Amino acid sequence: MNEPIKKIAVLTSGGDAPGMNAAIRAVVRACTYYRVDCVGVYRGYQGLIEGDFETLSARHVSNIINKGGTILKSARSEEFKTVEGRAKAYENLKKAGIGALVIIGGDGTFTGGLKFIEEFNFPVVGIPGTIDNDIYGTDNTIGYDTALNTVVEVIDKIRDTASSHNRLFFIEVMGRDAGFIALNSGIGAGAEEILIPEKNLGLDRLVESLDKSREKGKTSSIVVVSEGDKIGKNVFELADYIKEKYPFYDIRVSVLGHMQRGGSPSCYDRVLASRLGVAAVEAILDRTSGVMVGVTNNEVTSVGFNKAIKMNHDINEELLKVAEITSV
Ligand code: ATP
């Protein structure tokens, strides 16, 4: 641990998110700036196990800041969940003379990183890259802002058709365990009702809200539903339930799906990714390990993997109030 670190590896893992490329670019260029070598690992932890490495220079990452996805590819690796798999990964890192690892991903990625540190005392620093924004220790994760903008753009388009035909639209957005995308895109796109996993608003509340909308003369409505909402019905069952109760509604369902992960990253995500890429390399050179770097109140911060994984990034109650007030 006391030898100088001369080579840093970087990988992307779990679900891809727009802005991961900007983070890779920042890691590579920070390495160049601080005169350490940088190695890209393809396909996340699986590439670590298979030794799928490539040395990256500052020029290798030209023209990627604006690109969605990840040039290093991402993967979910079952083998890395085994001690044997992680031992292979460690051997490959040692063989390549790599002294530290930057991991870009979500909760699962950090859980794997923590185990790796505990088993091999190998320095690892994390960067939060996931569209769900469900990680404690940073105000925003890389990709979340872009995903929000994508969702709002699509809901705006759906609203045009909804209002032309007096339709009730149920729009499912990503977020199995976290309602950040639903809540913020719902407010941003002016949804009548927003259903999120953190709050069980119940079917009665939804029905009541639709009744009120009708009484007030609203002729079309948008309901944004997070994948993991707690009513316990999927978006199609929800639509069927309402249709049975209100046969006069012309109900449509739209599941936005993977389009939410794609696209060119927003400026916000590019800047966030650039800051976090630099911060991760600086943390490693400062001999820090087992932390995720983040931005909180516009300051670069860091939090232990343990906390980032275990603690919840709470939904802002004020936003729930704003959603309720602005949908009257
Ligand atoms: P997202 O939030 O986008 O899903 P994530 O990082 O949470 O991203 P996961 O698929 O949960 O995505 O985890 C990514 C990878 O991290 C897994 O494929 C696996 O290789 C590794 N990983 C996850 N959990 C563990 C664990 N308990 N032990 C070791 N490795 C793990």
Coordinates of C-alpha atoms and ligand atoms in Angstrom, one line a residue:
M1 CA 0.0 0.0 0.0
N2 CA 3.0 2.3 0.4
E3 CA 4.6 1.9 -3.0
P4 CA 3.8 4.8 -5.3
I5 CA 0.8 4.2 -7.5
K6 CA 2.0 4.3 -11.1
K7 CA -0.9 2.7 -12.9
I8 CA -4.7 3.1 -12.3
A9 CA -7.4 1.0 -14.0
V10 CA -10.9 2.2 -14.7
L11 CA -14.1 0.2 -15.4
T12 CA -17.8 0.7 -15.9
S13 CA -20.2 -1.8 -14.3
G14 CA -24.0 -2.5 -13.9
G15 CA -26.5 -0.5 -15.9
D16 CA -25.0 2.0 -18.3
A17 CA -25.7 5.6 -17.9
P18 CA -25.2 8.7 -20.1
G19 CA -22.1 10.5 -18.8
M20 CA -20.1 7.4 -18.1
N21 CA -17.9 8.2 -21.1
A22 CA -17.3 11.7 -19.7
A23 CA -16.2 10.1 -16.4
I24 CA -13.8 7.7 -18.2
R25 CA -12.4 10.6 -20.1
A26 CA -11.8 12.6 -16.9
V27 CA -10.1 9.6 -15.2
V28 CA -7.8 9.0 -18.2
R29 CA -6.9 12.7 -18.5
A30 CA -6.4 13.2 -14.7
C31 CA -4.0 10.2 -14.9
T32 CA -2.1 11.9 -17.8
Y33 CA -2.1 15.2 -15.8
Y34 CA -0.7 13.5 -12.7
R35 CA 1.7 11.3 -14.8
V36 CA 0.3 7.9 -14.0
D37 CA -0.6 5.3 -16.5
C38 CA -4.3 4.5 -17.1
V39 CA -5.7 1.2 -18.2
G40 CA -9.3 0.7 -19.3
V41 CA -11.0 -2.6 -18.3
Y42 CA -13.7 -3.8 -20.8
R43 CA -17.0 -5.3 -19.6
G44 CA -16.8 -4.3 -16.0
Y45 CA -15.8 -7.0 -13.4
Q46 CA -16.0 -9.7 -16.1
G47 CA -13.3 -8.0 -18.0
L48 CA -11.2 -7.8 -14.8
I49 CA -11.6 -11.6 -14.4
E50 CA -10.6 -12.2 -18.0
G51 CA -7.8 -9.6 -18.2
D52 CA -9.6 -7.7 -20.9
F53 CA -7.4 -4.5 -20.5
E54 CA -6.2 -1.7 -22.8
T55 CA -3.8 1.1 -22.0
L56 CA -5.6 4.4 -22.5
S57 CA -3.9 7.7 -23.4
A58 CA -5.4 11.1 -23.3
R59 CA -6.0 10.9 -27.1
H60 CA -7.9 7.6 -26.8
V61 CA -10.7 9.4 -25.1
S62 CA -11.0 12.3 -27.6
N63 CA -14.6 12.9 -28.8
I64 CA -16.4 10.8 -26.3
I65 CA -17.6 13.4 -23.8
N66 CA -20.8 13.9 -25.8
K67 CA -21.5 10.2 -26.3
G68 CA -24.0 8.1 -24.4
G69 CA -23.3 4.6 -23.2
T70 CA -19.8 3.5 -22.2
I71 CA -16.8 2.9 -24.6
L72 CA -15.5 0.4 -22.0
K73 CA -18.9 -1.5 -22.2
S74 CA -20.6 -2.6 -19.1
A75 CA -21.6 -6.1 -17.8
R76 CA -23.1 -7.9 -14.9
S77 CA -20.7 -10.5 -13.7
E78 CA -21.9 -13.4 -11.6
E79 CA -18.4 -14.8 -11.4
F80 CA -17.2 -11.7 -9.6
K81 CA -19.7 -12.5 -6.8
T82 CA -17.5 -15.6 -6.0
V83 CA -14.2 -15.5 -4.1
E84 CA -12.5 -17.4 -6.9
G85 CA -13.7 -14.9 -9.5
R86 CA -12.4 -12.0 -7.4
A87 CA -9.1 -13.8 -6.9
K88 CA -8.6 -14.1 -10.7
A89 CA -9.3 -10.4 -11.0
Y90 CA -6.7 -9.6 -8.4
E91 CA -4.1 -11.8 -10.1
N92 CA -4.7 -10.0 -13.4
L93 CA -4.4 -6.5 -11.8
K94 CA -1.1 -7.5 -10.1
K95 CA 0.2 -9.1 -13.3
A96 CA -0.5 -5.8 -15.2
G97 CA 1.2 -3.7 -12.5
I98 CA -2.0 -1.9 -11.7
G99 CA -1.9 -0.3 -8.3
A100 CA -5.5 1.0 -7.9
L101 CA -9.0 0.7 -9.4
V102 CA -11.7 3.3 -10.2
I103 CA -15.2 1.7 -10.5
I104 CA -18.0 3.6 -12.1
G105 CA -21.5 2.1 -11.4
G106 CA -24.2 1.7 -8.8
D107 CA -24.8 -0.1 -5.5
G108 CA -23.9 -3.5 -6.7
T109 CA -20.7 -2.3 -8.2
F110 CA -19.7 -0.7 -4.9
T111 CA -20.6 -3.9 -3.0
G112 CA -18.3 -5.8 -5.2
G113 CA -15.6 -3.2 -4.7
L114 CA -15.9 -3.3 -1.0
K115 CA -15.5 -7.1 -0.9
F116 CA -12.4 -6.8 -3.2
I117 CA -10.8 -4.3 -0.8
E118 CA -11.6 -6.5 2.2
E119 CA -10.1 -9.6 0.6
F120 CA -7.0 -8.2 -1.1
N121 CA -6.4 -4.8 0.5
F122 CA -6.4 -3.4 -3.0
P123 CA -7.2 0.4 -3.3
V124 CA -10.6 1.1 -5.0
V125 CA -12.5 4.3 -5.4
G126 CA -16.0 4.6 -6.8
I127 CA -17.9 7.0 -9.0
P128 CA -21.7 6.9 -8.9
G129 CA -23.0 6.2 -12.4
T130 CA -26.6 5.2 -12.6
I131 CA -29.7 6.9 -14.0
D132 CA -31.8 6.0 -10.9
N133 CA -30.1 8.5 -8.5
D134 CA -30.5 6.0 -5.7
I135 CA -27.1 6.3 -4.1
Y136 CA -26.4 8.0 -0.8
G137 CA -23.5 10.4 -0.6
T138 CA -24.1 12.5 -3.7
D139 CA -26.9 14.9 -4.7
N140 CA -27.0 13.5 -8.2
T141 CA -25.6 10.3 -9.9
I142 CA -24.1 10.5 -13.3
G143 CA -26.8 10.0 -15.9
Y144 CA -29.8 11.0 -13.8
D145 CA -30.1 14.5 -15.2
T146 CA -29.9 13.3 -18.8
A147 CA -32.5 10.6 -18.1
L148 CA -34.8 13.2 -16.5
N149 CA -34.5 15.4 -19.5
T150 CA -35.2 12.5 -21.9
V151 CA -38.3 11.5 -19.9
V152 CA -39.7 15.1 -19.7
E153 CA -39.2 15.5 -23.5
V154 CA -41.2 12.3 -24.2
I155 CA -44.0 13.2 -21.7
D156 CA -44.3 16.6 -23.4
K157 CA -44.9 14.8 -26.7
I158 CA -47.4 12.4 -25.1
R159 CA -49.2 15.4 -23.6
D160 CA -49.8 16.8 -27.1
T161 CA -51.7 13.6 -28.1
A162 CA -53.3 13.2 -24.7
S163 CA -54.9 16.6 -24.9
S164 CA -55.9 16.3 -28.5
H165 CA -58.0 13.1 -27.7
N166 CA -59.0 13.7 -24.1
R167 CA -57.0 10.7 -23.0
L168 CA -55.7 9.5 -19.7
F169 CA -52.1 8.3 -20.0
F170 CA -50.2 6.1 -17.6
I171 CA -46.5 6.5 -18.3
E172 CA -44.1 4.1 -16.7
V173 CA -40.6 5.3 -16.0
M174 CA -37.5 3.6 -14.6
G175 CA -36.9 3.3 -10.9
R176 CA -37.5 -0.1 -9.2
D177 CA -36.6 1.1 -5.8
A178 CA -36.3 4.8 -6.2
G179 CA -38.8 7.4 -7.4
F180 CA -36.5 10.2 -8.3
I181 CA -37.0 10.0 -12.0
A182 CA -40.8 9.7 -11.6
L183 CA -41.1 12.5 -9.1
N184 CA -38.9 15.0 -10.8
S185 CA -39.9 14.3 -14.4
G186 CA -43.6 14.3 -13.2
I187 CA -43.2 17.8 -11.7
G188 CA -41.2 19.0 -14.7
A189 CA -43.7 17.7 -17.2
G190 CA -46.8 18.7 -15.2
A191 CA -48.2 15.3 -14.4
E192 CA -51.5 15.1 -12.6
E193 CA -50.4 12.2 -10.4
I194 CA -47.0 10.6 -9.6
L195 CA -46.6 7.2 -8.1
I196 CA -43.3 6.3 -6.5
P197 CA -41.9 3.3 -4.5
E198 CA -41.1 5.4 -1.5
K199 CA -44.7 6.3 -0.8
N200 CA -47.7 4.1 -0.9
L201 CA -50.4 6.5 -2.0
G202 CA -52.9 3.7 -2.6
L203 CA -55.5 3.2 -5.3
D204 CA -58.1 5.3 -3.5
R205 CA -55.8 8.3 -3.6
L206 CA -55.3 7.8 -7.4
V207 CA -59.1 7.5 -8.0
E208 CA -59.8 10.5 -5.8
S209 CA -57.2 12.5 -7.7
L210 CA -58.7 11.5 -11.1
D211 CA -62.2 12.4 -9.8
K212 CA -60.9 15.9 -8.7
S213 CA -59.3 16.4 -12.1
R214 CA -62.6 15.6 -13.9
E215 CA -64.6 17.9 -11.5
K216 CA -62.2 20.7 -12.3
G217 CA -62.8 20.2 -16.0
K218 CA -59.4 18.6 -16.9
T219 CA -60.0 16.7 -20.1
S220 CA -56.7 14.8 -20.3
S221 CA -54.4 13.5 -17.6
I222 CA -50.9 12.2 -17.3
V223 CA -50.0 9.8 -14.5
V224 CA -46.3 9.1 -14.1
V225 CA -45.7 5.7 -12.5
S226 CA -42.3 4.5 -11.2
E227 CA -41.6 0.8 -12.1
G228 CA -41.5 -0.1 -8.4
D229 CA -44.5 1.8 -7.2
K230 CA -46.0 0.4 -4.1
I231 CA -49.7 0.0 -5.1
G232 CA -48.5 -3.5 -6.2
K233 CA -50.0 -3.4 -9.7
N234 CA -48.0 -3.1 -12.8
V235 CA -48.9 -0.1 -15.0
F236 CA -51.1 -2.2 -17.3
E237 CA -53.1 -3.6 -14.3
L238 CA -53.4 -0.1 -13.0
A239 CA -54.8 1.1 -16.3
D240 CA -57.2 -1.9 -16.4
Y241 CA -58.4 -1.1 -12.8
I242 CA -59.2 2.5 -13.7
K243 CA -60.8 1.5 -17.0
E244 CA -63.2 -0.8 -15.1
K245 CA -64.1 1.9 -12.7
Y246 CA -64.3 4.6 -15.3
P247 CA -65.3 3.0 -18.6
F248 CA -65.6 6.5 -20.3
Y249 CA -61.9 7.2 -19.9
D250 CA -59.8 6.6 -23.1
I251 CA -56.8 5.1 -21.3
R252 CA -53.4 4.5 -22.9
V253 CA -50.2 3.1 -21.4
S254 CA -46.7 4.0 -22.4
V255 CA -43.7 2.2 -20.9
L256 CA -40.6 4.3 -21.7
G257 CA -38.1 1.5 -21.1
H258 CA -34.5 1.6 -22.2
M259 CA -34.7 4.9 -24.2
Q260 CA -34.2 6.5 -20.7
R261 CA -30.7 5.2 -20.6
G262 CA -29.6 6.5 -24.0
G263 CA -28.7 9.7 -25.6
S264 CA -26.0 12.4 -25.4
P265 CA -25.4 13.4 -21.8
S266 CA -26.7 16.7 -20.6
C267 CA -24.2 19.5 -19.8
Y268 CA -24.9 18.9 -16.1
D269 CA -23.9 15.3 -16.4
R270 CA -20.8 16.0 -18.3
V271 CA -19.6 18.5 -15.7
L272 CA -20.5 16.2 -12.9
A273 CA -18.7 13.3 -14.5
S274 CA -15.6 15.4 -15.2
R275 CA -15.5 16.6 -11.6
L276 CA -15.9 13.1 -10.2
G277 CA -13.4 11.5 -12.6
V278 CA -10.7 14.0 -11.5
A279 CA -11.7 13.6 -7.8
A280 CA -11.5 9.8 -8.0
V281 CA -7.9 9.9 -9.3
E282 CA -6.9 12.6 -6.8
A283 CA -8.4 10.4 -4.0
I284 CA -6.4 7.4 -5.1
L285 CA -3.2 9.5 -5.3
D286 CA -4.0 10.8 -1.8
R287 CA -4.0 7.1 -0.7
T288 CA -7.7 6.9 -0.1
S289 CA -9.6 3.7 -0.7
G290 CA -13.1 2.3 -0.1
V291 CA -14.9 5.6 -0.8
M292 CA -17.3 6.9 -3.4
V293 CA -16.7 10.4 -4.6
G294 CA -19.8 12.6 -5.0
V295 CA -21.0 16.2 -5.3
T296 CA -23.1 17.5 -2.3
N297 CA -24.2 21.1 -2.2
N298 CA -21.9 21.8 -5.2
E299 CA -18.8 20.6 -3.3
V300 CA -16.9 17.4 -4.1
T301 CA -17.3 15.0 -1.2
S302 CA -16.6 11.4 -0.4
V303 CA -18.4 8.8 1.5
G304 CA -17.4 5.2 2.6
F305 CA -18.8 2.4 0.3
N306 CA -20.5 1.0 3.4
K307 CA -22.6 4.1 3.8
A308 CA -23.2 4.7 0.0
I309 CA -24.6 1.1 -0.2
K310 CA -26.6 0.9 3.0
M311 CA -28.0 4.3 3.5
N312 CA -30.9 5.7 1.6
H313 CA -30.9 8.8 -0.6
D314 CA -34.2 10.2 0.7
I315 CA -37.0 11.6 -1.4
N316 CA -37.4 15.3 -0.8
E317 CA -40.7 15.8 1.0
E318 CA -40.9 19.4 -0.3
L319 CA -41.0 18.0 -3.9
L320 CA -43.9 15.8 -3.0
K321 CA -45.7 18.9 -1.7
V322 CA -44.9 20.8 -4.8
A323 CA -46.2 18.0 -7.0
E324 CA -49.5 18.0 -5.1
I325 CA -49.9 21.8 -5.1
T326 CA -49.0 22.2 -8.8
S327 CA -51.4 19.6 -10.0
V328 CA -54.6 21.2 -8.6
Ligands
ATP1 P1 -27.4 -0.2 -11.5 O1 -27.8 0.6 -10.3 O2 -27.3 0.5 -12.7 O3 -28.1 -1.6 -11.6 P2 -25.3 -1.6 -10.1 O4 -23.8 -1.4 -9.9 O5 -26.1 -1.7 -8.9 O6 -25.8 -0.6 -11.2 P3 -25.5 -4.5 -10.3 O7 -25.8 -5.4 -11.5 O8 -26.3 -4.7 -9.1 O9 -25.4 -3.0 -10.9 O10 -23.9 -4.8 -9.9 C1 -22.9 -4.7 -10.9 C2 -21.9 -5.9 -10.7 O11 -21.3 -5.7 -9.4 C3 -22.5 -7.3 -10.7 O12 -22.7 -7.8 -12.0 C4 -21.5 -8.0 -9.9 O13 -20.4 -8.4 -10.8 C5 -21.0 -7.0 -8.9 N1 -21.6 -7.2 -7.7 C6 -22.9 -6.9 -7.3 N2 -23.2 -7.4 -6.1 C7 -22.1 -8.1 -5.6 C8 -21.8 -8.8 -4.5 N3 -22.7 -8.9 -3.5 N4 -20.5 -9.3 -4.4 C9 -19.6 -9.2 -5.3 N5 -19.9 -8.5 -6.5 C10 -21.1 -8.0 -6.6

